[in-house]
Each structure stands twice: as C-alpha cells, then as structure tokens.
Coordinates of C-alpha atoms (C1' of nucleotides) in Angstrom, one line a residue:
Chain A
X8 CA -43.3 -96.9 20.7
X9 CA -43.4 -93.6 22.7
X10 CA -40.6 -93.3 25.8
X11 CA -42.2 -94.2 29.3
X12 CA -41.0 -93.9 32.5
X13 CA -40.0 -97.0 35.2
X14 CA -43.6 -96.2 37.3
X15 CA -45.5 -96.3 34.1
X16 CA -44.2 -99.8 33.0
X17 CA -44.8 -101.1 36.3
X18 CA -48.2 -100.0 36.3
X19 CA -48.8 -101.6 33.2
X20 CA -47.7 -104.4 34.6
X21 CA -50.4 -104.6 36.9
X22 CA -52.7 -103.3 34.9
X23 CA -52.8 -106.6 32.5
X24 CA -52.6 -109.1 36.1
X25 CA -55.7 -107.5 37.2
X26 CA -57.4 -107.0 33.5
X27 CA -56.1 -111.0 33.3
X28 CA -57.8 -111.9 36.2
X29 CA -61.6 -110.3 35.3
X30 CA -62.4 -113.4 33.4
X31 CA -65.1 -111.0 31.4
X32 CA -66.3 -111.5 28.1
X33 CA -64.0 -110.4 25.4
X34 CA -65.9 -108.0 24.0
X35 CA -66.6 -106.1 27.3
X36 CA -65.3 -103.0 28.5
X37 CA -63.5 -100.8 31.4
X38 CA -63.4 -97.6 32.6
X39 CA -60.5 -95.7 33.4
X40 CA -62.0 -95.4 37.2
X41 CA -62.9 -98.7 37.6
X42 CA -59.4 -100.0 36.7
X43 CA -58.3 -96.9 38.6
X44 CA -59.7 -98.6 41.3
X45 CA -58.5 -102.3 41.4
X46 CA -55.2 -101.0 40.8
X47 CA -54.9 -98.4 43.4
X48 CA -54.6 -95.3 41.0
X49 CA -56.4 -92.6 39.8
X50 CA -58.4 -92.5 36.8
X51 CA -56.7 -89.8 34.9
X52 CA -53.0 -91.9 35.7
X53 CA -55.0 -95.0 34.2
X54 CA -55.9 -92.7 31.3
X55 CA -52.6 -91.5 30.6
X56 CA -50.9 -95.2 31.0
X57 CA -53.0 -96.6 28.7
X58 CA -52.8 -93.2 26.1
X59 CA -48.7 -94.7 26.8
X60 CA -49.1 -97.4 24.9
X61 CA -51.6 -96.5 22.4
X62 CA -54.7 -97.4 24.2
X63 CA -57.9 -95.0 23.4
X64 CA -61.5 -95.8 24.3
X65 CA -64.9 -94.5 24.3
X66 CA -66.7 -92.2 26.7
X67 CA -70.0 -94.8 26.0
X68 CA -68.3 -98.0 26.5
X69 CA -64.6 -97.4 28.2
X70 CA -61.7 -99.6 27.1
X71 CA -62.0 -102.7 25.4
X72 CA -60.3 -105.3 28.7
X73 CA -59.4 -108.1 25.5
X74 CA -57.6 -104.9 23.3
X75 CA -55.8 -103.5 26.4
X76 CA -54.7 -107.2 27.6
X77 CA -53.3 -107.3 24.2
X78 CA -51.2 -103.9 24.1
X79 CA -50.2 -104.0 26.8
X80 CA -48.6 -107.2 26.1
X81 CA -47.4 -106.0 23.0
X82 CA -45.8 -103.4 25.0
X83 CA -43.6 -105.2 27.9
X84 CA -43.0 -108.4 25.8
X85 CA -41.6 -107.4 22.3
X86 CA -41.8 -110.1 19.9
X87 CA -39.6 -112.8 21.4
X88 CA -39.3 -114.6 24.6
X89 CA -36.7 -113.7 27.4
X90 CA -34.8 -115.6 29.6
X91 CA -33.3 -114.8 32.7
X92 CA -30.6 -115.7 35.1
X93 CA -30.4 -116.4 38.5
X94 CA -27.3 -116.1 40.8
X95 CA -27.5 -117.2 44.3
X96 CA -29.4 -121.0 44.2
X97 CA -30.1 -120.5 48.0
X98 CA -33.6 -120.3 50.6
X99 CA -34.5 -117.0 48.5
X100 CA -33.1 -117.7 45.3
X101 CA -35.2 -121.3 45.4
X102 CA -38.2 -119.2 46.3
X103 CA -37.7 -116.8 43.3
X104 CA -37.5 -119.5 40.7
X105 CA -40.6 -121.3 42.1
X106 CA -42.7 -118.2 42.0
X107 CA -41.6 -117.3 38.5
X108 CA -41.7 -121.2 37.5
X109 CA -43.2 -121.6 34.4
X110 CA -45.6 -118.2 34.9
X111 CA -45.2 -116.8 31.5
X112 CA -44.2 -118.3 27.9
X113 CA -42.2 -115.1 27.4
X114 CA -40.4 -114.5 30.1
X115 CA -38.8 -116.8 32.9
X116 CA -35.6 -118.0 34.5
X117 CA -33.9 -120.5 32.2
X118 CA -30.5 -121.2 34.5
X119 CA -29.2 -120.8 38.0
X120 CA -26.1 -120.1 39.1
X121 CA -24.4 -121.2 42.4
X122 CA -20.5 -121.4 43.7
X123 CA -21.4 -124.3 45.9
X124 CA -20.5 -127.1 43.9
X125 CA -22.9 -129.3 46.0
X126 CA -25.8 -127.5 44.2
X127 CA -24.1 -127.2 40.5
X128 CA -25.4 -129.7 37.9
X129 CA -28.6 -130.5 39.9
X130 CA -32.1 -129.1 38.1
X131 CA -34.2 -127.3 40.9
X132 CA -38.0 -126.6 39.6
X133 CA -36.8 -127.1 36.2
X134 CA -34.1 -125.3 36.0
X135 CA -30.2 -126.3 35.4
X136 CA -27.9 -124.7 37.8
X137 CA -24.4 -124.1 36.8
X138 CA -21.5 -123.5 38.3
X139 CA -20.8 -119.5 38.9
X140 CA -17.9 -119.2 36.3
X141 CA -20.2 -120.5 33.5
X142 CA -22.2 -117.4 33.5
X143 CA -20.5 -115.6 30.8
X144 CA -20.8 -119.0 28.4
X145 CA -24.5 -119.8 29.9
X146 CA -25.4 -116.4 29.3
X147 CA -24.0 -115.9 25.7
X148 CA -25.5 -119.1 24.3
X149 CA -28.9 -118.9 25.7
X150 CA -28.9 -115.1 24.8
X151 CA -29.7 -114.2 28.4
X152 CA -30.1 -110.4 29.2
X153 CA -31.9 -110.2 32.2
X154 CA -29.9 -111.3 35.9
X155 CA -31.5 -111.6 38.9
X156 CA -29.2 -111.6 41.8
X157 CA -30.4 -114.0 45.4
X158 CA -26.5 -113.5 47.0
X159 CA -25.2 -112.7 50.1
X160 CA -24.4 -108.9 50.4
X161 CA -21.1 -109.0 50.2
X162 CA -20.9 -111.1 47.2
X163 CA -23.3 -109.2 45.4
X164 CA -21.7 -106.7 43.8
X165 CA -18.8 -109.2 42.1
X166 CA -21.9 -111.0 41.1
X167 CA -23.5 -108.1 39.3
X168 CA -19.8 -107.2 37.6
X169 CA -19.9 -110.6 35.9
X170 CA -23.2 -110.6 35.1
X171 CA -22.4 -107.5 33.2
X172 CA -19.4 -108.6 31.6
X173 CA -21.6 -111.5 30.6
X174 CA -23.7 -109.3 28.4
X175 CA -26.8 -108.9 30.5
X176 CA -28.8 -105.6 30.4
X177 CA -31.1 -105.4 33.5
X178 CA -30.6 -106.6 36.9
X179 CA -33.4 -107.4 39.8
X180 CA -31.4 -107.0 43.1
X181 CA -32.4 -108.8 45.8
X182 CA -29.1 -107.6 47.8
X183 CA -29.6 -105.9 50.8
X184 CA -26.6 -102.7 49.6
X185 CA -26.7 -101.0 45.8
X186 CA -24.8 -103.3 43.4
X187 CA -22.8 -100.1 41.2
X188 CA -23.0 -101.1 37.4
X189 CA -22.9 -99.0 34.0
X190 CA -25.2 -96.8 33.3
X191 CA -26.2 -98.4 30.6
X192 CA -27.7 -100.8 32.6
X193 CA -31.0 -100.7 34.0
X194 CA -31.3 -101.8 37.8
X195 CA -34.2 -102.8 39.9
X196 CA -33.5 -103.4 44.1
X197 CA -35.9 -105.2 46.3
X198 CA -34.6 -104.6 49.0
X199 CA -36.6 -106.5 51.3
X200 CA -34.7 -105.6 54.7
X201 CA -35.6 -101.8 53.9
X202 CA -38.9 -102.5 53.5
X203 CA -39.5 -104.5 56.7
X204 CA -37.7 -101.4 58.6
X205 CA -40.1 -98.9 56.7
X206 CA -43.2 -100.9 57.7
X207 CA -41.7 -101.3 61.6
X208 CA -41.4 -97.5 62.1
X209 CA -44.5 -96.4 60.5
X210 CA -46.5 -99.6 62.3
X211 CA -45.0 -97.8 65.6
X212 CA -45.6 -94.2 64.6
X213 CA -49.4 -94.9 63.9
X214 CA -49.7 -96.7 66.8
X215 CA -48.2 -94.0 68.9
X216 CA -50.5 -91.4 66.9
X217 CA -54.0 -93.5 68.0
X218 CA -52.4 -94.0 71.5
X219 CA -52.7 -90.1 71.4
X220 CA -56.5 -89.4 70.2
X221 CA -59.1 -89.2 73.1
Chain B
X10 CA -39.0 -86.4 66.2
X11 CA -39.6 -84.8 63.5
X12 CA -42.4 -86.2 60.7
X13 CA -40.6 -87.9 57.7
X14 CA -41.1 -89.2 54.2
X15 CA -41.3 -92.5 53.6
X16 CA -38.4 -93.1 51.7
X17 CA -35.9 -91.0 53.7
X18 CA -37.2 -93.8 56.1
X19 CA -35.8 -95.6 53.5
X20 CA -32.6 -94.6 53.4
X21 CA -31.8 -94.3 57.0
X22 CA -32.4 -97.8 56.8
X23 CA -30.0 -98.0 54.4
X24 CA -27.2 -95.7 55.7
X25 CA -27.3 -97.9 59.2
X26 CA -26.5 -100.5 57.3
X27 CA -23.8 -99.1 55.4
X28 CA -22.7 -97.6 58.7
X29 CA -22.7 -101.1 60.2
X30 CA -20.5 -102.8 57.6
X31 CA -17.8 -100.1 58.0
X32 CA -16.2 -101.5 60.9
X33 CA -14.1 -98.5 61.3
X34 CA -12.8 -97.4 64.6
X35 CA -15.8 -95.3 66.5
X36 CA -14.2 -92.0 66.5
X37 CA -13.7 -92.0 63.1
X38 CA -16.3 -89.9 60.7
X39 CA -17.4 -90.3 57.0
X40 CA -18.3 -87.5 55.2
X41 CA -21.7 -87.3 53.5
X42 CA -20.5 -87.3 50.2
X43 CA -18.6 -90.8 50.9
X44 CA -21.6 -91.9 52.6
X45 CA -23.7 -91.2 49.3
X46 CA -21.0 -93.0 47.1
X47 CA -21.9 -95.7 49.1
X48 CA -25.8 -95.8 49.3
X49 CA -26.2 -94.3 45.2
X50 CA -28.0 -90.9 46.5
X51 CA -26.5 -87.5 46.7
X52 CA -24.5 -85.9 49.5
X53 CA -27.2 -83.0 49.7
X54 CA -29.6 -85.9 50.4
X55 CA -27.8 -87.7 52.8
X56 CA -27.3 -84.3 55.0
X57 CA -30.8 -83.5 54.5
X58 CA -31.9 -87.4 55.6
X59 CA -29.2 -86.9 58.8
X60 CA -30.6 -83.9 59.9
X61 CA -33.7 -85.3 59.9
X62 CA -32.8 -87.4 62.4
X63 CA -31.2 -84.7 64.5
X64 CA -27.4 -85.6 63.4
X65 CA -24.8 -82.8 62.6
X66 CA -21.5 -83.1 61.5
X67 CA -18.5 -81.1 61.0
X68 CA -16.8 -79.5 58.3
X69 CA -13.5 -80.9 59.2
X70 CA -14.7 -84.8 60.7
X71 CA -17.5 -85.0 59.0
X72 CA -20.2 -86.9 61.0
X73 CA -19.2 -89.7 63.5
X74 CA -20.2 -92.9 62.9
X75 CA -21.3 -94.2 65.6
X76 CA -23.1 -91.3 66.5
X77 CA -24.7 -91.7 63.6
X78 CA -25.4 -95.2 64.1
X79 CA -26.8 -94.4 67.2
X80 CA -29.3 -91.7 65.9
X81 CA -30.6 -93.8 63.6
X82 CA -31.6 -96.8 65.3
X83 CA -33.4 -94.3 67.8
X84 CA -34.9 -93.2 65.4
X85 CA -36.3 -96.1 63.4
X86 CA -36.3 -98.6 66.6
X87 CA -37.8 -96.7 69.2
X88 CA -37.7 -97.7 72.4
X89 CA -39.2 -101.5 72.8
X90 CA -38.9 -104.8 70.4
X91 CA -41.4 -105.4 67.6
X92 CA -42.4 -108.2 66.6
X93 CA -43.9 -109.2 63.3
X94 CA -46.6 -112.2 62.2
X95 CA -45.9 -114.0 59.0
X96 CA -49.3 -115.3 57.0
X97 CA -48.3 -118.1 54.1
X98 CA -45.9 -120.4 55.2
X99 CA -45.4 -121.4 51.4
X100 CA -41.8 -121.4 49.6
X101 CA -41.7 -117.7 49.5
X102 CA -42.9 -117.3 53.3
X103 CA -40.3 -119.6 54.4
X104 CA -37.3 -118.2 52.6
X105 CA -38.5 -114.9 54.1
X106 CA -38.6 -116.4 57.8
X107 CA -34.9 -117.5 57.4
X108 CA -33.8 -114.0 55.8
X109 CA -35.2 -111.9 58.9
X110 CA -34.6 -115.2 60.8
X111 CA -33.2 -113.8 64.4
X112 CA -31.2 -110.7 62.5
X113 CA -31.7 -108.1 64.7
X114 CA -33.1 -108.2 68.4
X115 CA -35.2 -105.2 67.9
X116 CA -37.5 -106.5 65.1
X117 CA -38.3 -110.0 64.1
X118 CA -41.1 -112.5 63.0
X119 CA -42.5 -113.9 65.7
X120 CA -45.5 -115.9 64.4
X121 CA -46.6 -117.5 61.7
X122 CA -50.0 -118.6 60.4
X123 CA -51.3 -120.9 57.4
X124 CA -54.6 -122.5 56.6
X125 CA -53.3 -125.9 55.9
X126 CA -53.7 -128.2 58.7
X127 CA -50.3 -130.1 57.9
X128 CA -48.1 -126.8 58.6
X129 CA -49.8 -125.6 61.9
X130 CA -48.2 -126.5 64.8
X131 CA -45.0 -127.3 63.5
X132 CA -41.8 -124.9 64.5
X133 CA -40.2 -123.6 61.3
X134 CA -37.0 -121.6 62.3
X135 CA -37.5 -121.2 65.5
X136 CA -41.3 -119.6 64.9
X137 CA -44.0 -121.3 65.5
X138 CA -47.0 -121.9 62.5
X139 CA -50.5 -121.4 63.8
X140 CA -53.6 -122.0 62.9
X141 CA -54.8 -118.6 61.2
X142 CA -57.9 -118.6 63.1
X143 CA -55.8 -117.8 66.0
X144 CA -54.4 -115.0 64.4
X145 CA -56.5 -112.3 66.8
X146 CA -55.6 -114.1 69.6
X147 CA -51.9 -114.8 68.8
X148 CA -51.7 -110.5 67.8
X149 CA -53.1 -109.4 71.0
X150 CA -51.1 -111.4 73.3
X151 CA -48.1 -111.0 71.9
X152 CA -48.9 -106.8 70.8
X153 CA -48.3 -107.7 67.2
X154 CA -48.4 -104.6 65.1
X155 CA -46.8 -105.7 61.9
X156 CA -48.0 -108.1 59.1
X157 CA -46.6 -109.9 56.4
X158 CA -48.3 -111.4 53.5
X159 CA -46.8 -114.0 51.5
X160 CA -50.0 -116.1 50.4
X161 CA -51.2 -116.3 47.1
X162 CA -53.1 -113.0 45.1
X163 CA -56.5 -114.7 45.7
X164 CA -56.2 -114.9 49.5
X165 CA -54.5 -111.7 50.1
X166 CA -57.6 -109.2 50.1
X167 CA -58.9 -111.6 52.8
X168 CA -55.8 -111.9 55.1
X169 CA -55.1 -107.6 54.7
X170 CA -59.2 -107.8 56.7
X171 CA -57.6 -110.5 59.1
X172 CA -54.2 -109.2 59.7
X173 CA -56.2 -105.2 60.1
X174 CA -59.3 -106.5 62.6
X175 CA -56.1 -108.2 64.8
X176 CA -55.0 -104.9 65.2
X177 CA -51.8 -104.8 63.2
X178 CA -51.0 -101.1 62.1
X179 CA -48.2 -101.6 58.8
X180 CA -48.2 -104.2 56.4
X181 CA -45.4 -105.8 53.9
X182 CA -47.3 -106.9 51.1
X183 CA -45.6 -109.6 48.7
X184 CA -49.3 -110.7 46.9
X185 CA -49.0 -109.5 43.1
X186 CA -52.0 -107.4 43.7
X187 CA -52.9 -104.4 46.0
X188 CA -54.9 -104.8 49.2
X189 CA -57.3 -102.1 50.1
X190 CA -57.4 -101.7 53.8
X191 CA -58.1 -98.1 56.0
X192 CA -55.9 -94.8 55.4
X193 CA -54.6 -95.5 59.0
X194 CA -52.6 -99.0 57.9
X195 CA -49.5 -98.3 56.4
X196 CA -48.9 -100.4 53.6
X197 CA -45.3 -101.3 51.7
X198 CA -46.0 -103.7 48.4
X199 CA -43.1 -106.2 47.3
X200 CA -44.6 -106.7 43.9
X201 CA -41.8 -109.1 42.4
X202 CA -43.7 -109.8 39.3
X203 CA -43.8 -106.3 38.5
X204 CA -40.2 -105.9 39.5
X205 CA -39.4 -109.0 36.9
X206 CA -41.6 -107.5 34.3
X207 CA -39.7 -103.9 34.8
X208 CA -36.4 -105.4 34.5
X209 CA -37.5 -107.2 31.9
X210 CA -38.7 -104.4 29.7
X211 CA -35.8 -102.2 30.2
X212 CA -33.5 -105.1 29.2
X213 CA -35.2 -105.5 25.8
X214 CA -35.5 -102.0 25.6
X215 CA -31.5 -101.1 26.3
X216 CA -30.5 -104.3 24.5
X217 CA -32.3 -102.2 21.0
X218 CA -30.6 -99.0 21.8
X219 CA -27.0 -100.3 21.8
X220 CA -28.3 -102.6 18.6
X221 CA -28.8 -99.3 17.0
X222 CA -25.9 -97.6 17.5
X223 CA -22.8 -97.8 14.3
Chain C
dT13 C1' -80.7 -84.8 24.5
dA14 C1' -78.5 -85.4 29.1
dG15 C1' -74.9 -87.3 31.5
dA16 C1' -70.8 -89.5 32.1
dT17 C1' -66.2 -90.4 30.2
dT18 C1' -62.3 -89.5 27.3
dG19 C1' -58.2 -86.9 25.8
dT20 C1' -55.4 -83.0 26.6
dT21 C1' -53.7 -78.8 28.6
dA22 C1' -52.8 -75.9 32.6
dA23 C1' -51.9 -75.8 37.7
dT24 C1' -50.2 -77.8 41.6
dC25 C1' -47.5 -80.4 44.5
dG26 C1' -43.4 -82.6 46.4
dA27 C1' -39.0 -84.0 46.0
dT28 C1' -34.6 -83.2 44.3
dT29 C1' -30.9 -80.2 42.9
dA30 C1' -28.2 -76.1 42.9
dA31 C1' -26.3 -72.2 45.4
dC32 C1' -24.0 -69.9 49.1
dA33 C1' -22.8 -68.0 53.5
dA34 C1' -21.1 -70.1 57.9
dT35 C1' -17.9 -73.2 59.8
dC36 C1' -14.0 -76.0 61.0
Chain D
dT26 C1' -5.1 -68.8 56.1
dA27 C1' -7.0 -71.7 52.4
dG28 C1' -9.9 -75.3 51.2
dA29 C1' -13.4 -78.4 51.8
dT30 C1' -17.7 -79.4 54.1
dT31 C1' -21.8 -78.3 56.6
dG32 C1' -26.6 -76.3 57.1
dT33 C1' -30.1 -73.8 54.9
dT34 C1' -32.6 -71.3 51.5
dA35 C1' -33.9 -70.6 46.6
dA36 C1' -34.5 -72.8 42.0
dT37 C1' -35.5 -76.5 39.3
dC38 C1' -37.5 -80.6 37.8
dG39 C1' -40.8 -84.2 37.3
dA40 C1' -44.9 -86.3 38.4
dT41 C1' -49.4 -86.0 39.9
dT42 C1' -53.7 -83.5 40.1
dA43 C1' -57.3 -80.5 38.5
dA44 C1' -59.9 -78.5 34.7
dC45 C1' -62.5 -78.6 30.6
dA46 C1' -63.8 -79.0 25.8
dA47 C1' -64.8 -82.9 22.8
dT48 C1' -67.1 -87.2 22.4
dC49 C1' -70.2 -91.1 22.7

DNA sequence: TAGATTGTTAATCGATTAACAATC
DNA sequence: TAGATTGTTAATCGATTAACAATC
C-alpha cells in the first residue's frame, strides 16, 4: 500500500463515517463532489484520497459507496484487531472510554490504567483498570500498541515514557503540553485547552470585525 | 493587532502556558530556542509567533517572561471575559465542563443546554443546564459568543443552526462529523474518532516497519 | 453524441526553513 | 572583542488548487 500522509488518513477516516452513515443501496454510487461535500473538501482532494488507497470510479456512475466502505477499511484496519490503552481513569479519561465503548470490532480500549488505587481492579464500561505499574505486563500480554493518555499535565510526560518502554507505537494526547517521545513513535495531541483559546479569539475578532461594518 | 494564522493562535496559546508553568523569577528571560524545546516547534517559529504579537527580545536576555506573558494574554484575551455555552450535557459534555471548570477568569462555560427534561435545571459544576429552547435567550442576555457541541453526530447539524441564529460567532465542534454553518463562524473540530483512527493506523503501520528491519 | 466526471499533470499558494546582517 | 541571539529577507518545501485530455 502506497505511503500517505497524517491529513490523508484522517480524511479517510471520515470519509467511511459519512459513506457509513448513507444507508444507500449497495450497489449505488458517489461522486467525488458530493462526498466532497458532506465531508467539507474539495472534489479533486476526494479524488486523490480515494486514488490513495486504490479507489478508481467511473465518470457515468462515480464511486461504488459499498467498494469504497470496504477499502477504505481495508486500509486503516489491517487484518487484525487493535487494542488500546488508557492512562488516566479520571472525568475525561471515563468519557473517552465511553465514547469509544464498544464502537468498532477492530479497534477499542481494552484496559485502563490509574495510580489511585481506589479506582484499580474496578471494570468501568467494560474495561479492567489496572494499576499504573502494570502497564508494561498489561501491555505486553494483550499486545497493546496504541496509548491514549487522560493525565494531569504534569504527569503526562512520565506517562508517555512508560508507555513507550511498554512497547506501544502511537500515542493520542489528551495533555494540555507536548509529551517528547522517539521518533519512532507516532503522536497525536488534542489539545483541547488550545482549541477553546483559538475559538475565544477568533469568536472576538469576528465579532469586533461585524461591530465595524455599516 | 496585527491579522494572524490560526495556528500561531495556536501556539501562543501554547507558549502562555509554557510560560506560566515556568515559575521563574519575572526578570528572568528564556530564549526562543528554549522556548521551542519546550513547545516541539522551531526557534524561527517561535520569534516569528512573538513578533506577531508585538514582543522583542534581546540578543543577550532573550525575551522576558513576563512580558511575554503579558503580550500574549492581550493578545488572545482582549479586553473583557467570555463566556462560552455548552450543548450535550452527556459523559463527554460533563467531563468537558469540569476540565474548563472555573480555570481561567477570562474565559469559561457559562451555560449549558440539553433536550432531556431530567438534566435541565439542575446545576452541574457550578453551571447551570437549561432547557435548549432557551438557548437564544440565555446567549443574548448573557452576550454569549462561543459554542460548544458535545451532542451526538445526528443532532449536531441542528444545534451548529441553533447555536449560529443565537448569535454565537466561533464554535468547538466535538460531533464526529462537520457542521456546515456561514463563512463568518469560525469553526475548530475535535474529531476524536478520527484522532483514534490516525493513531491507530500509524501504530500498525510503525509496528511493520520495525518488524521489517534485520 | 453531448455533457459531466475521472485521473493526472502543471501552477499556485502558504507555511516552514535557511541564511545573514544587526545587535547585545 | 567574540560569540550567540535577534529580526528580517530569500529559498525551499509540501499541500492545495487549477487545468485538461481521457472516459463513460
């Protein structure tokens, strides 16, 4: 499979959500500028995602939404099933495993992590949660490679060292500061903080810009 | 002041925080290549971000950090308090009220809305859950400007029309699909499925290329 | 066929990076 | 002074956008 960048994979990504959710018949099709459209894109980025992943259609009919569902698919899921890890069983880390509880067969979060020991042992949504220092057996045994890190900033980045001495290869950051890892491993922040400050200034600047207009 | 990007926005919302967790005395200065270290960008980025904000430094002090400090919350604060309304008081939307849960003075939630009967009314920390009906009313007497979604994919499309005909100017989308709303609403998207999905890919995909190697 | 869409190449755009004189 | 950093301009890079022949 050809090399794609980090925006292309996340388009993909929504690409099958909303292709998921037309509830068509199988055998209908797309075009690029429709899905273009739902997804907030152009129609020659939706052309080249799909060329990505080995998607062609037809100028008469567009793509076929059951064959795209399915390469796309093929694409982000591999052949087997993934499970994560969670570190940080607290308001936000309890929120993260409910909204990925159970979404997907091939990928979810199959154990929690938590240094309070009044939270260790209990199953939330599912889910074990262990104490912190089991990570490294947790993680080797369930052949976790995937951490998702709900912690305090200032614990974060001792967190993300031992989830990479623990074997995993990508992290999701919730953290409000960069976590520094290997190279060799592939970070994603949320940094939710951020994007609340982004969305204050620019809700002020556009309301100072129509304040301006006649 | 000067017209930014979006994410230098970013990153001065990053660098205050940084800044802020120094604890340093307040004549001290950092120089912009420790400052970079810190935040994961460059030091020719982080001049270029300060000088956006009308912050020099010296060759021998580097900048001063609470000057710096100082610049940047006039820049991305502005002059009065925002406050934000929060629709979908569901897991997710109540973790997020306790993370932004009186943090800063200058910008917090100050509403929040649901449809279910059995949540309006009730005071969830320290904000109180309307009815989300009340919504216009609420935002205009309270100058609401900012919106967050945290109700499921289906609804969002509906609340984005809500949330924009009450006058709010910038949204913080966390609905796994995009809103379509006017040019003038500033919109930032929390996709966390797409976020797990990345990570997810890129740990399947690094865990193969270390497989590979002798 | 006519018309719209696809696949692909060339042009554009913006952001990042490199370079370097000015400064402390 | 010498050495490192700042401020600013030029070069590079990557991604997006435009263009257009091929296709149905």
């Amino acid at each position: 499979m050809r090399l794609v960048s980090d925006k292309t994979v996340g388009r993909l990504s929504l690409y099958r959500r909303l292709l998921s959710g037309l509830r068509q018949s199988p055998a209908q099709g797309i075009y690029s500028h429709e899905l273009a459209s739902l997804s907030g894109t152009t129609s020659a980025q939706v052309r080249r995602d799909l060329m990505a992943v080995g998607c062609s259609g037809s100028p008469s009919h567009g793509y076929d939404v059951g064959q795209l569902i399915e390469a796309i698919s093929g694409f982000l899921d591999g052949s087997e099933s993934q499970g994560a890890a969670l570190v940080g069983v607290g308001n936000l880390g309890r929120a993260i495993m409910t909204y990925f509880g159970g979404r997907r067969p091939n990928l979810s979060i199959v154990a929690a992590f938590d240094k309070d020991p009044y939270k260790v042992d209990r199953v939330i949504h599912g889910c074990r949660c262990h104490r912190l220092d089991e990570l490294p057996r947790v993680a080797a045994s369930q052949q976790i490679r995937i951490g998702i890190i709900t912690v305090p900033a200032e614990e974060a980045q001792t967190v993300a060292e031992l989830l990479v001495r623990s074997g995993i290869r990508a992290i999701l950051n919730f953290a409000p500061l960069p976590i520094r890892v290997p190279d060799a491993i592939y970070v994603e922040d949320i940094d939710m903080t951020m994007s609340l400050e982004k969305v204050a200034y620019f809700a002020r600047q556009r309301a100072a810009e129509t304040a301006v207009r006649p």
